[in-house]
Amino acid sequence: REALDGAATLARTLAEERTHAIELFDAQRIDEAEAVWARAGALAQELEARQLRAQRAIESALPYDPDRPALRTLAARALFERWRTSRDPLARDDLAERIVALDRGGRQAELLRARASLALTSDPPGATVSIRRLAAAASAPELLGRTPLEVPLGHGSYLLELSVDDRPAVRLPVLLERGEHLATEVPIPEASAIPPGFVYVPPGRFVLGSLDDGPLRRSFFRAPPAHTATTAGYLIARHEVTFGEWIAFLEQLPPAERARRTPRARISANVALELLPRGATWELQMRPAGHTYVARAGEPIRYRGRDRRAAQDWLRMPVSAVSYDDALAFAAWLDGTGRVPGARVCSEREWERAARGADARPLPSGEHLAPDDANIDVTYGQRPETFGPDEVGSHPGSRSVFGVDDLAGNVWEIVAPAGPGLGPTDRGGSFYEDELTALVVNRNPSEPGKRYPLLGLRLCATPRHAKLAQGGQPTSRSTGASGPATPPSSR
């Protein structure tokens, strides 16, 4: 008991350090954040050593009187303290099972068996709500009823769909902790509030960052430690901006600006791209990996060596070789002309939430990426002649829970700077890189003027209606089982 009490004091200090580090990460004070997080890591190691010493001392006594209630309660408490401070989802699940089996109806077992509950309202009210569990084996949708409603649920990751009248259905992924009560209001926009090709993401919370706390791995991804974050309501394009859409923008510009905004980039003799005016039409010259493809508008790109998707309408391919500054000009044009009111470059949080949903899934579609689920290096056999972008939406296997395509692979996507004095970031990987690069957590810091043959963009937009842009942020309370700074995984 003395050992456990001492460990509990250290656990409180650890929780404070982790919270402080996350606040620094969110404020983009990265060097300070890493220093505090490293300090928290050392505390976590010391805490685990103390907890294990206490647990082993208790377990050494259990064989002498395995049914003694006080001893079993003490053993369960030792495991419970480890469960509360662990950030490893698999370890937490294993510890929870051991606690429930050991405690035999005690307080720790009761806390871990406590069901979560969800209180849901909508604007307008009376929305029909369906729900399905998101896991390795996803369940079929189940009708819950109409808003307002409150339902008990097991802990884990779910996808809700709300629909009312003739308005487009709204998807809301939620992640529930053991014993948590989550209350949230979901605005449901009219069809006229959503521009063609966009989806509405309602206000909500999600897991931001990397579950892997190893400094080398996080350094590779340039990602903060996983923690809960929120966004207001926003709109995001289902697809990356295409060459066809970019050409429509170019043709409305004065000649000098048109020349400045026309895609072109070269990084080596084998990788280059340029869009060229040819009289009243346009021509794409693309060298994705050593072989040059040339086609005018109305003519397809025909990839060598592919056994599928060999012929591509390049006007429907994602535009690339444009910069963040170009992206800002394009978004301002869409907003100013009323084509997409409120158009802008997505923020990092918006991009990551659209890709991930609410849980800690590593990829938009879940835990794994089959070769044809996205356009990455293995999709067409890793042969240089087969590399190149595909028409947007060609790989529904990597579609996110919000219904957004190509957030993994195809081309990198520019997102807005995460704070003052910072540059934009590239997200999502490309057809030229592997699955590791396409993971949701991967961030590639960039520069406002950088052009790259594999770099394109996707747009977001701020809804004009204030309720859609803000809405009711989720509130939650727990029945008592508190966990670490990281929510549970998608399992």
Short mmCIF file of N, CA and C in Angstrom, two decimals, residues 180-301:
data_model
loop_
_atom_site.label_atom_id
_atom_site.label_comp_id
_atom_site.label_asym_id
_atom_site.label_seq_id
_atom_site.Cartn_x
_atom_site.Cartn_y
_atom_site.Cartn_z
N GLU A 180 -17.89 7.14 -19.76
CA GLU A 180 -18.03 8.54 -20.14
C GLU A 180 -19.47 8.86 -20.56
N HIS A 181 -19.89 10.07 -20.25
CA HIS A 181 -21.16 10.60 -20.77
C HIS A 181 -20.82 11.74 -21.71
N LEU A 182 -21.14 11.58 -22.99
CA LEU A 182 -20.83 12.60 -24.00
C LEU A 182 -22.13 13.24 -24.47
N ALA A 183 -22.18 14.56 -24.38
CA ALA A 183 -23.34 15.31 -24.87
C ALA A 183 -22.88 16.21 -26.01
N THR A 184 -23.56 16.16 -27.15
CA THR A 184 -23.17 16.97 -28.30
C THR A 184 -24.38 17.35 -29.13
N GLU A 185 -24.29 18.53 -29.73
CA GLU A 185 -25.33 19.01 -30.64
C GLU A 185 -24.76 19.03 -32.06
N VAL A 186 -25.53 18.55 -33.02
CA VAL A 186 -25.06 18.45 -34.40
C VAL A 186 -25.91 19.36 -35.29
N PRO A 187 -25.33 20.43 -35.84
CA PRO A 187 -26.06 21.22 -36.83
C PRO A 187 -26.17 20.44 -38.14
N ILE A 188 -27.33 20.48 -38.78
CA ILE A 188 -27.54 19.79 -40.06
C ILE A 188 -27.87 20.84 -41.11
N PRO A 189 -26.94 21.13 -42.02
CA PRO A 189 -27.14 22.24 -42.97
C PRO A 189 -28.14 21.90 -44.07
N GLU A 190 -28.73 22.93 -44.63
CA GLU A 190 -29.54 22.77 -45.83
C GLU A 190 -28.61 22.50 -47.01
N ALA A 191 -29.14 21.89 -48.05
CA ALA A 191 -28.32 21.55 -49.22
C ALA A 191 -27.67 22.78 -49.83
N SER A 192 -28.36 23.92 -49.79
CA SER A 192 -27.84 25.15 -50.40
C SER A 192 -26.60 25.68 -49.68
N ALA A 193 -26.37 25.22 -48.44
CA ALA A 193 -25.22 25.69 -47.67
C ALA A 193 -23.95 24.90 -47.98
N ILE A 194 -24.06 23.82 -48.75
CA ILE A 194 -22.90 22.97 -49.06
C ILE A 194 -22.58 23.09 -50.55
N PRO A 195 -21.44 23.66 -50.92
CA PRO A 195 -21.08 23.77 -52.34
C PRO A 195 -20.93 22.39 -52.97
N PRO A 196 -21.17 22.27 -54.27
CA PRO A 196 -20.98 20.98 -54.95
C PRO A 196 -19.57 20.44 -54.73
N GLY A 197 -19.50 19.14 -54.42
CA GLY A 197 -18.19 18.51 -54.22
C GLY A 197 -17.65 18.63 -52.82
N PHE A 198 -18.40 19.24 -51.89
CA PHE A 198 -17.93 19.41 -50.52
C PHE A 198 -18.80 18.58 -49.57
N VAL A 199 -18.24 18.27 -48.39
CA VAL A 199 -19.00 17.64 -47.31
C VAL A 199 -18.87 18.51 -46.08
N TYR A 200 -19.88 18.43 -45.23
CA TYR A 200 -19.88 19.19 -43.98
C TYR A 200 -19.36 18.32 -42.86
N VAL A 201 -18.38 18.85 -42.13
CA VAL A 201 -17.84 18.19 -40.94
C VAL A 201 -18.34 18.96 -39.73
N PRO A 202 -19.19 18.37 -38.89
CA PRO A 202 -19.77 19.12 -37.77
C PRO A 202 -18.75 19.35 -36.67
N PRO A 203 -19.04 20.27 -35.74
CA PRO A 203 -18.12 20.46 -34.60
C PRO A 203 -17.92 19.15 -33.87
N GLY A 204 -16.71 18.93 -33.39
CA GLY A 204 -16.46 17.67 -32.69
C GLY A 204 -15.02 17.52 -32.26
N ARG A 205 -14.75 16.42 -31.59
CA ARG A 205 -13.41 16.14 -31.07
C ARG A 205 -12.84 14.93 -31.80
N PHE A 206 -11.51 14.81 -31.72
CA PHE A 206 -10.83 13.70 -32.39
C PHE A 206 -9.45 13.54 -31.77
N VAL A 207 -8.76 12.46 -32.15
CA VAL A 207 -7.40 12.23 -31.68
C VAL A 207 -6.43 12.84 -32.67
N LEU A 208 -5.60 13.75 -32.20
CA LEU A 208 -4.60 14.42 -33.02
C LEU A 208 -3.22 13.92 -32.62
N GLY A 209 -2.37 13.57 -33.61
CA GLY A 209 -1.00 13.23 -33.31
C GLY A 209 -0.72 11.73 -33.27
N SER A 210 0.48 11.39 -32.82
CA SER A 210 0.99 10.03 -32.91
C SER A 210 0.86 9.28 -31.58
N LEU A 211 0.33 8.06 -31.66
CA LEU A 211 0.24 7.19 -30.49
C LEU A 211 1.60 6.64 -30.08
N ASP A 212 2.54 6.63 -31.01
CA ASP A 212 3.89 6.12 -30.72
C ASP A 212 4.69 7.23 -30.06
N ASP A 213 5.02 7.06 -28.77
CA ASP A 213 5.73 8.09 -28.03
C ASP A 213 7.24 8.08 -28.25
N GLY A 214 7.74 7.10 -29.00
CA GLY A 214 9.17 7.05 -29.24
C GLY A 214 9.65 8.31 -29.95
N PRO A 215 10.66 9.01 -29.43
CA PRO A 215 11.07 10.28 -30.01
C PRO A 215 11.57 10.17 -31.44
N LEU A 216 12.23 9.04 -31.78
CA LEU A 216 12.73 8.90 -33.15
C LEU A 216 11.57 8.78 -34.14
N ARG A 217 10.56 7.97 -33.79
CA ARG A 217 9.43 7.79 -34.70
C ARG A 217 8.62 9.09 -34.82
N ARG A 218 8.39 9.76 -33.69
CA ARG A 218 7.66 11.01 -33.77
C ARG A 218 8.46 12.06 -34.52
N SER A 219 9.78 12.03 -34.39
CA SER A 219 10.62 12.96 -35.14
C SER A 219 10.51 12.72 -36.63
N PHE A 220 10.41 11.43 -37.02
CA PHE A 220 10.23 11.12 -38.45
C PHE A 220 8.93 11.70 -38.97
N PHE A 221 7.85 11.54 -38.19
CA PHE A 221 6.54 12.04 -38.62
C PHE A 221 6.37 13.53 -38.36
N ARG A 222 7.23 14.10 -37.50
CA ARG A 222 7.09 15.50 -37.06
C ARG A 222 5.72 15.75 -36.44
N ALA A 223 5.26 14.76 -35.67
CA ALA A 223 3.92 14.80 -35.10
C ALA A 223 3.98 14.96 -33.59
N PRO A 224 3.03 15.67 -32.99
CA PRO A 224 2.97 15.75 -31.54
C PRO A 224 2.46 14.43 -30.96
N PRO A 225 2.61 14.22 -29.66
CA PRO A 225 2.01 13.03 -29.03
C PRO A 225 0.49 13.07 -29.19
N ALA A 226 -0.12 11.91 -29.29
CA ALA A 226 -1.57 11.84 -29.46
C ALA A 226 -2.29 12.47 -28.28
N HIS A 227 -3.30 13.28 -28.60
CA HIS A 227 -4.13 13.89 -27.57
C HIS A 227 -5.45 14.31 -28.19
N THR A 228 -6.41 14.64 -27.34
CA THR A 228 -7.72 15.03 -27.83
C THR A 228 -7.70 16.48 -28.29
N ALA A 229 -8.25 16.72 -29.48
CA ALA A 229 -8.37 18.07 -30.03
C ALA A 229 -9.80 18.24 -30.56
N THR A 230 -10.16 19.46 -30.88
CA THR A 230 -11.49 19.74 -31.42
C THR A 230 -11.39 20.66 -32.62
N THR A 231 -12.42 20.66 -33.44
CA THR A 231 -12.58 21.66 -34.49
C THR A 231 -14.00 22.20 -34.44
N ALA A 232 -14.18 23.41 -34.94
CA ALA A 232 -15.52 23.92 -35.19
C ALA A 232 -16.06 23.23 -36.44
N GLY A 233 -17.28 23.55 -36.84
CA GLY A 233 -17.82 22.99 -38.07
C GLY A 233 -17.15 23.61 -39.29
N TYR A 234 -16.93 22.82 -40.33
CA TYR A 234 -16.30 23.33 -41.55
C TYR A 234 -16.71 22.46 -42.74
N LEU A 235 -16.38 22.93 -43.92
CA LEU A 235 -16.62 22.20 -45.16
C LEU A 235 -15.29 21.77 -45.73
N ILE A 236 -15.24 20.57 -46.33
CA ILE A 236 -14.01 20.10 -46.97
C ILE A 236 -14.36 19.41 -48.28
N ALA A 237 -13.51 19.61 -49.28
CA ALA A 237 -13.75 19.02 -50.60
C ALA A 237 -13.55 17.51 -50.56
N ARG A 238 -14.44 16.79 -51.22
CA ARG A 238 -14.29 15.33 -51.30
C ARG A 238 -13.01 14.95 -52.04
N HIS A 239 -12.61 15.78 -53.01
CA HIS A 239 -11.47 15.45 -53.86
C HIS A 239 -10.44 16.58 -53.85
N GLU A 240 -9.23 16.22 -54.23
CA GLU A 240 -8.20 17.22 -54.44
C GLU A 240 -8.59 18.11 -55.62
N VAL A 241 -8.08 19.33 -55.62
CA VAL A 241 -8.32 20.24 -56.75
C VAL A 241 -7.72 19.64 -58.01
N THR A 242 -8.46 19.67 -59.11
CA THR A 242 -8.02 19.04 -60.35
C THR A 242 -7.40 20.05 -61.31
N PHE A 243 -6.71 19.53 -62.33
CA PHE A 243 -6.17 20.39 -63.38
C PHE A 243 -7.30 21.16 -64.08
N GLY A 244 -8.42 20.50 -64.30
CA GLY A 244 -9.53 21.16 -64.95
C GLY A 244 -10.01 22.36 -64.16
N GLU A 245 -10.11 22.21 -62.84
CA GLU A 245 -10.54 23.32 -61.98
C GLU A 245 -9.49 24.42 -61.96
N TRP A 246 -8.23 24.04 -61.98
CA TRP A 246 -7.16 25.05 -61.97
C TRP A 246 -7.13 25.83 -63.28
N ILE A 247 -7.34 25.16 -64.38
CA ILE A 247 -7.36 25.85 -65.68
C ILE A 247 -8.49 26.87 -65.73
N ALA A 248 -9.66 26.53 -65.17
CA ALA A 248 -10.77 27.48 -65.13
C ALA A 248 -10.34 28.75 -64.38
N PHE A 249 -9.54 28.59 -63.33
CA PHE A 249 -9.00 29.72 -62.58
C PHE A 249 -8.01 30.51 -63.43
N LEU A 250 -7.08 29.82 -64.07
CA LEU A 250 -6.07 30.49 -64.88
C LEU A 250 -6.69 31.33 -65.98
N GLU A 251 -7.73 30.83 -66.59
CA GLU A 251 -8.33 31.53 -67.74
C GLU A 251 -9.06 32.80 -67.34
N GLN A 252 -9.26 33.02 -66.05
CA GLN A 252 -9.89 34.25 -65.58
C GLN A 252 -8.87 35.29 -65.12
N LEU A 253 -7.58 34.95 -65.18
CA LEU A 253 -6.54 35.84 -64.67
C LEU A 253 -5.96 36.72 -65.77
N PRO A 254 -5.44 37.89 -65.42
CA PRO A 254 -4.67 38.69 -66.38
C PRO A 254 -3.45 37.90 -66.84
N PRO A 255 -2.95 38.17 -68.04
CA PRO A 255 -1.86 37.35 -68.60
C PRO A 255 -0.65 37.19 -67.69
N ALA A 256 -0.22 38.27 -67.04
CA ALA A 256 0.99 38.18 -66.21
C ALA A 256 0.76 37.26 -65.01
N GLU A 257 -0.39 37.42 -64.36
CA GLU A 257 -0.67 36.56 -63.21
C GLU A 257 -0.94 35.13 -63.65
N ARG A 258 -1.56 34.96 -64.82
CA ARG A 258 -1.80 33.61 -65.33
C ARG A 258 -0.48 32.87 -65.52
N ALA A 259 0.51 33.57 -66.08
CA ALA A 259 1.81 32.94 -66.28
C ALA A 259 2.44 32.59 -64.93
N ARG A 260 2.25 33.46 -63.92
CA ARG A 260 2.85 33.23 -62.61
C ARG A 260 2.19 32.07 -61.87
N ARG A 261 0.89 31.86 -62.10
CA ARG A 261 0.16 30.82 -61.38
C ARG A 261 0.08 29.49 -62.14
N THR A 262 0.64 29.42 -63.33
CA THR A 262 0.57 28.19 -64.11
C THR A 262 1.50 27.13 -63.52
N PRO A 263 1.01 25.91 -63.30
CA PRO A 263 1.83 24.87 -62.67
C PRO A 263 3.10 24.54 -63.46
N ARG A 264 4.21 24.51 -62.74
CA ARG A 264 5.47 24.05 -63.32
C ARG A 264 6.44 23.77 -62.18
N ALA A 265 7.16 22.67 -62.26
CA ALA A 265 8.17 22.34 -61.24
C ALA A 265 9.04 21.22 -61.78
N ARG A 266 10.29 21.26 -61.35
CA ARG A 266 11.25 20.22 -61.75
C ARG A 266 12.18 19.99 -60.58
N ILE A 267 12.33 18.73 -60.16
CA ILE A 267 13.25 18.44 -59.06
C ILE A 267 14.43 17.58 -59.51
N SER A 268 14.33 16.97 -60.69
CA SER A 268 15.43 16.19 -61.23
C SER A 268 15.16 15.94 -62.71
N ALA A 269 16.09 15.28 -63.36
CA ALA A 269 15.88 14.94 -64.77
C ALA A 269 14.74 13.96 -64.94
N ASN A 270 14.40 13.24 -63.87
CA ASN A 270 13.36 12.21 -63.97
C ASN A 270 12.00 12.63 -63.43
N VAL A 271 11.93 13.73 -62.70
CA VAL A 271 10.67 14.14 -62.08
C VAL A 271 10.41 15.62 -62.37
N ALA A 272 9.41 15.88 -63.21
CA ALA A 272 9.09 17.25 -63.59
C ALA A 272 7.65 17.31 -64.09
N LEU A 273 7.08 18.51 -64.07
CA LEU A 273 5.72 18.71 -64.59
C LEU A 273 5.58 20.16 -65.04
N GLU A 274 4.86 20.34 -66.15
CA GLU A 274 4.59 21.69 -66.64
C GLU A 274 3.28 21.70 -67.41
N LEU A 275 2.47 22.71 -67.14
CA LEU A 275 1.24 22.95 -67.88
C LEU A 275 1.50 24.10 -68.84
N LEU A 276 1.21 23.90 -70.13
CA LEU A 276 1.56 24.88 -71.15
C LEU A 276 0.33 25.33 -71.93
N PRO A 277 0.19 26.65 -72.19
CA PRO A 277 -0.88 27.12 -73.07
C PRO A 277 -0.53 26.80 -74.53
N ARG A 278 -1.51 26.29 -75.26
CA ARG A 278 -1.33 25.97 -76.68
C ARG A 278 -2.49 26.57 -77.46
N GLY A 279 -2.36 27.87 -77.78
CA GLY A 279 -3.45 28.53 -78.48
C GLY A 279 -4.67 28.64 -77.58
N ALA A 280 -5.76 28.05 -78.05
CA ALA A 280 -7.01 28.10 -77.28
C ALA A 280 -7.13 26.93 -76.31
N THR A 281 -6.10 26.10 -76.20
CA THR A 281 -6.18 24.93 -75.32
C THR A 281 -4.95 24.86 -74.43
N TRP A 282 -4.82 23.75 -73.69
CA TRP A 282 -3.71 23.55 -72.77
C TRP A 282 -3.09 22.18 -72.98
N GLU A 283 -1.79 22.10 -72.66
CA GLU A 283 -1.06 20.84 -72.81
C GLU A 283 -0.33 20.52 -71.51
N LEU A 284 -0.43 19.27 -71.08
CA LEU A 284 0.29 18.81 -69.90
C LEU A 284 1.51 18.01 -70.33
N GLN A 285 2.67 18.40 -69.80
CA GLN A 285 3.89 17.64 -69.97
C GLN A 285 4.32 17.16 -68.59
N MET A 286 4.34 15.84 -68.42
CA MET A 286 4.55 15.27 -67.09
C MET A 286 5.59 14.16 -67.16
N ARG A 287 6.56 14.25 -66.29
CA ARG A 287 7.57 13.19 -66.15
C ARG A 287 7.57 12.74 -64.69
N PRO A 288 6.68 11.79 -64.31
CA PRO A 288 6.58 11.40 -62.90
C PRO A 288 7.74 10.55 -62.39
N ALA A 289 8.37 9.78 -63.28
CA ALA A 289 9.47 8.92 -62.81
C ALA A 289 10.31 8.42 -63.98
N GLY A 290 10.72 9.34 -64.85
CA GLY A 290 11.64 8.96 -65.92
C GLY A 290 11.05 8.94 -67.31
N HIS A 291 9.74 8.69 -67.44
CA HIS A 291 9.11 8.66 -68.76
C HIS A 291 8.22 9.88 -68.91
N THR A 292 8.33 10.56 -70.06
CA THR A 292 7.56 11.77 -70.29
C THR A 292 6.23 11.44 -70.96
N TYR A 293 5.16 12.04 -70.41
CA TYR A 293 3.82 11.94 -70.99
C TYR A 293 3.37 13.32 -71.42
N VAL A 294 2.83 13.41 -72.63
CA VAL A 294 2.37 14.69 -73.18
C VAL A 294 0.96 14.49 -73.72
N ALA A 295 0.03 15.37 -73.31
CA ALA A 295 -1.34 15.28 -73.82
C ALA A 295 -1.99 16.65 -73.75
N ARG A 296 -2.82 16.95 -74.73
CA ARG A 296 -3.59 18.19 -74.72
C ARG A 296 -4.96 17.93 -74.09
N ALA A 297 -5.64 19.00 -73.72
CA ALA A 297 -6.97 18.88 -73.13
C ALA A 297 -7.86 18.08 -74.07
N GLY A 298 -8.55 17.09 -73.53
CA GLY A 298 -9.38 16.20 -74.33
C GLY A 298 -8.68 14.93 -74.72
N GLU A 299 -7.35 14.88 -74.58
CA GLU A 299 -6.59 13.67 -74.86
C GLU A 299 -6.19 13.00 -73.54
N PRO A 300 -6.24 11.68 -73.44
CA PRO A 300 -5.87 11.02 -72.19
C PRO A 300 -4.36 10.87 -72.03
N ILE A 301 -3.93 10.77 -70.80
CA ILE A 301 -2.59 10.28 -70.49
C ILE A 301 -2.67 8.75 -70.52
#
